[in-house]
Short mmCIF file of C-alpha atoms in Angstrom, two decimals:
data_model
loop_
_atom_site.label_atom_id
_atom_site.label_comp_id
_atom_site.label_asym_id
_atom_site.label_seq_id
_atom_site.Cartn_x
_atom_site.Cartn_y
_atom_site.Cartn_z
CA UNK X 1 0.83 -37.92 -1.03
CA UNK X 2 -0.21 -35.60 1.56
CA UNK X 3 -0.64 -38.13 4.45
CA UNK X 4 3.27 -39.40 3.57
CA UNK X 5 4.25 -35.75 3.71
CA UNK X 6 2.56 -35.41 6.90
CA UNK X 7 3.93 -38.77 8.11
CA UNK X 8 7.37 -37.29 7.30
CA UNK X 9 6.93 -34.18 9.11
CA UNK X 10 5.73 -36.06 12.34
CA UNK X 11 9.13 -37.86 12.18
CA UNK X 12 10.98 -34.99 11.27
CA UNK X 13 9.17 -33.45 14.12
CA UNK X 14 9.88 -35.90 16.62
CA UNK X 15 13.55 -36.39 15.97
CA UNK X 16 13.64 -32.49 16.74
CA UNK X 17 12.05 -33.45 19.80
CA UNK X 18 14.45 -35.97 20.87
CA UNK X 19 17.61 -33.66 20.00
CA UNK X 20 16.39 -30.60 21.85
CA UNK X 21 15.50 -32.88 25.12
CA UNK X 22 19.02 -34.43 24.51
CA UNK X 23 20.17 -30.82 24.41
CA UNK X 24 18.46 -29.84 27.77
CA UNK X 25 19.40 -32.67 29.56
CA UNK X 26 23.11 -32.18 29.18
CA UNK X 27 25.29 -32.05 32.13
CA UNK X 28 28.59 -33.25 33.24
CA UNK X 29 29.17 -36.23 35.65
CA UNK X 30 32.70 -35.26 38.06
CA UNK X 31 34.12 -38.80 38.99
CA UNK X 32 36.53 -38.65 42.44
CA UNK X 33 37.32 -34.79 42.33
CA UNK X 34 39.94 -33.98 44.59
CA UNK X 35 41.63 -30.39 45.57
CA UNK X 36 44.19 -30.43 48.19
CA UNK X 37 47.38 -28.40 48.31
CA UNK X 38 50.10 -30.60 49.54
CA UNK X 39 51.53 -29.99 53.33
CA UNK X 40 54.91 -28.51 54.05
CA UNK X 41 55.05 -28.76 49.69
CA UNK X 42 55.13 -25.03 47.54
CA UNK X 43 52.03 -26.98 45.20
CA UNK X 44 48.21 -28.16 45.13
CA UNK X 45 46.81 -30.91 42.90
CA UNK X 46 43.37 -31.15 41.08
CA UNK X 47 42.38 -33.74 39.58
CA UNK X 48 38.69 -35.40 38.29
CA UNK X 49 37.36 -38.26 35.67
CA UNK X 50 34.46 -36.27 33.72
CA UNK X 51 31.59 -37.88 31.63
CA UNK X 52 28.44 -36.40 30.05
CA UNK X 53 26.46 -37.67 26.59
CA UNK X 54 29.26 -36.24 24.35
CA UNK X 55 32.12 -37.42 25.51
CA UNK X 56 32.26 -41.69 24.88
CA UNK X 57 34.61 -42.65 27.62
CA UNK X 58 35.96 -40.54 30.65
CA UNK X 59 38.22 -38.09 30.49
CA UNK X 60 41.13 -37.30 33.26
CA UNK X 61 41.27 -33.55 34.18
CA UNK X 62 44.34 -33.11 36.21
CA UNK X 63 46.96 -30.27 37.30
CA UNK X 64 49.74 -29.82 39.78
CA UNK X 65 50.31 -26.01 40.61
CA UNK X 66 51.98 -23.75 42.85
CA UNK X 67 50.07 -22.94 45.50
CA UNK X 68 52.10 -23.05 47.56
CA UNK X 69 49.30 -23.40 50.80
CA UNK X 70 45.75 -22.52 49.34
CA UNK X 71 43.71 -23.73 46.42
CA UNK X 72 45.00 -21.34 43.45
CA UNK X 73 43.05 -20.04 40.68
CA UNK X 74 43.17 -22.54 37.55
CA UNK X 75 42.56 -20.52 34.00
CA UNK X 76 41.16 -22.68 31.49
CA UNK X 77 43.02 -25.89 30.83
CA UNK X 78 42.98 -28.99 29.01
CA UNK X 79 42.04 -32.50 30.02
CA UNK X 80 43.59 -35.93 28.72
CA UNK X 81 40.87 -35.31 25.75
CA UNK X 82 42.03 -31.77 24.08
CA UNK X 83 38.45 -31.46 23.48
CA UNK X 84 37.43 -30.82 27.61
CA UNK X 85 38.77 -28.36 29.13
CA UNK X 86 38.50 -26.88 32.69
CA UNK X 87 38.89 -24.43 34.92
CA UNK X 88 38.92 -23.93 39.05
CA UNK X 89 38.14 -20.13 40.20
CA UNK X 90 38.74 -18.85 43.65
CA UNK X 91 35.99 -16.59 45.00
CA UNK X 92 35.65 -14.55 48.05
CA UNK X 93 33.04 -17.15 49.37
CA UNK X 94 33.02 -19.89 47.29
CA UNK X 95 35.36 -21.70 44.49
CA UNK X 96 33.57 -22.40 40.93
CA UNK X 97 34.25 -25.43 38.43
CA UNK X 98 33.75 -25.33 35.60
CA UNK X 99 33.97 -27.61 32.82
CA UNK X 100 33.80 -27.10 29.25
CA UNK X 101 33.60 -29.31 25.68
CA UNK X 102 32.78 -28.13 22.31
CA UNK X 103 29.69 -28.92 21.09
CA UNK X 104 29.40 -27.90 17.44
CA UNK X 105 30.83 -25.41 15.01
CA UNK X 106 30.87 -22.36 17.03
CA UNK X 107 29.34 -23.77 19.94
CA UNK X 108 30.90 -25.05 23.35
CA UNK X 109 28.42 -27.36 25.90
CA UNK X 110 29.75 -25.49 29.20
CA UNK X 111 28.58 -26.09 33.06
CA UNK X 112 29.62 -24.77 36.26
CA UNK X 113 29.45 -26.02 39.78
CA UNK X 114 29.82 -24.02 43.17
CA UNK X 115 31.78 -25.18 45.61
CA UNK X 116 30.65 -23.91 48.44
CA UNK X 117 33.13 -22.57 51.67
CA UNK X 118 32.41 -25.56 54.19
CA UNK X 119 33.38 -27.81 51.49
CA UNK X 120 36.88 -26.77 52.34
CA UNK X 121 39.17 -27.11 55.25
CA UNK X 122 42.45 -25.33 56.31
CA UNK X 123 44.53 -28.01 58.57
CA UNK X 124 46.85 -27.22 60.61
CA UNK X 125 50.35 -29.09 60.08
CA UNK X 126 52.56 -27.38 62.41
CA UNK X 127 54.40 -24.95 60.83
CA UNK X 128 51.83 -24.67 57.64
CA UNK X 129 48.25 -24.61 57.17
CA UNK X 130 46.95 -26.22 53.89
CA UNK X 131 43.87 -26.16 52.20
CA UNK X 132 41.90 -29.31 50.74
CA UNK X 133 38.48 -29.67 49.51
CA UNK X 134 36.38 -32.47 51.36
CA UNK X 135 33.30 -32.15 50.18
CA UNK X 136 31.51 -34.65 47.41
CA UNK X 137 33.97 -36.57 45.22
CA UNK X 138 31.19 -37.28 42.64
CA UNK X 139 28.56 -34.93 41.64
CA UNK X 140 26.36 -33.72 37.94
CA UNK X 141 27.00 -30.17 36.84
CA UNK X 142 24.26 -29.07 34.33
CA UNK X 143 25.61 -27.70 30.95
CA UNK X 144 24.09 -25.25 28.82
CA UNK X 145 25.01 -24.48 24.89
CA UNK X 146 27.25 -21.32 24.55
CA UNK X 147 27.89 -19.66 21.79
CA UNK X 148 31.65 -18.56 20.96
#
């Protein structure tokens, strides 16, 4: 009896083991992001495929906004899955992505990325100047459990 129950908590054990280095290992993969308002237009366009362990086939995170000639804030929106959900803020220096999915009851897997200001251009078209993000299309953003 006692080396079964010791057996079973050796299992038990390493299963925890294998969920809570699942767990750490989370992240987001960002599939052909692009962020470009559109010249001589009044809008901008996101748009990025996201994958991670959680989510079973990609997901299309997309919006078309008024800029009308630099990247605008995004609040929180959803993806082609209503259970991913993202968001695009504009900082002084940088811009922030970040990507969220829930996890469990009263838990969300979330992850940001920092997109830094030589990632993105102004171009001059004449009479407008229009801001696009050129740096990497694809790129992992780490994910952490939050609580909500």
């Amino acid at each position: 009896m006692k080396s079964s129950s010791i057996i079973a908590t050796l299992f038990a054990t390493a299963s925890l083991g294998a969920v809570l280095r699942n767990r750490e290992g989370c992240g987001f993969d960002v599939v052909q992001f692009y962020a470009s308002c559109v010249p001589h237009s009044l809008y901008c366009s996101y748009s990025f495929n996201v994958t991670s362990e959680s989510i079973t086939a990609p997901v299309e995170c997309s919006s078309f906004v008024q800029g009308p000639d630099y990247l605008p804030t995004i609040p929180l929106t959803g993806c082609s899955d209503p259970t991913v959900s993202y968001s695009f803020d504009v900082g002084e220096d940088a811009f922030t992505l970040a990507v969220t999915t829930a996890s469990s009851k009263g838990q969300n897997l979330t992850g940001t990325h920092t997109i830094t200001a030589d990632e993105v251009v102004v171009d001059d078209n004449g009479s407008v100047r229009d801001q696009r993000y050129i740096g990497p299309q694809n790129f992992t953003i780490s994910a952490a459990l939050v609580e909500i």
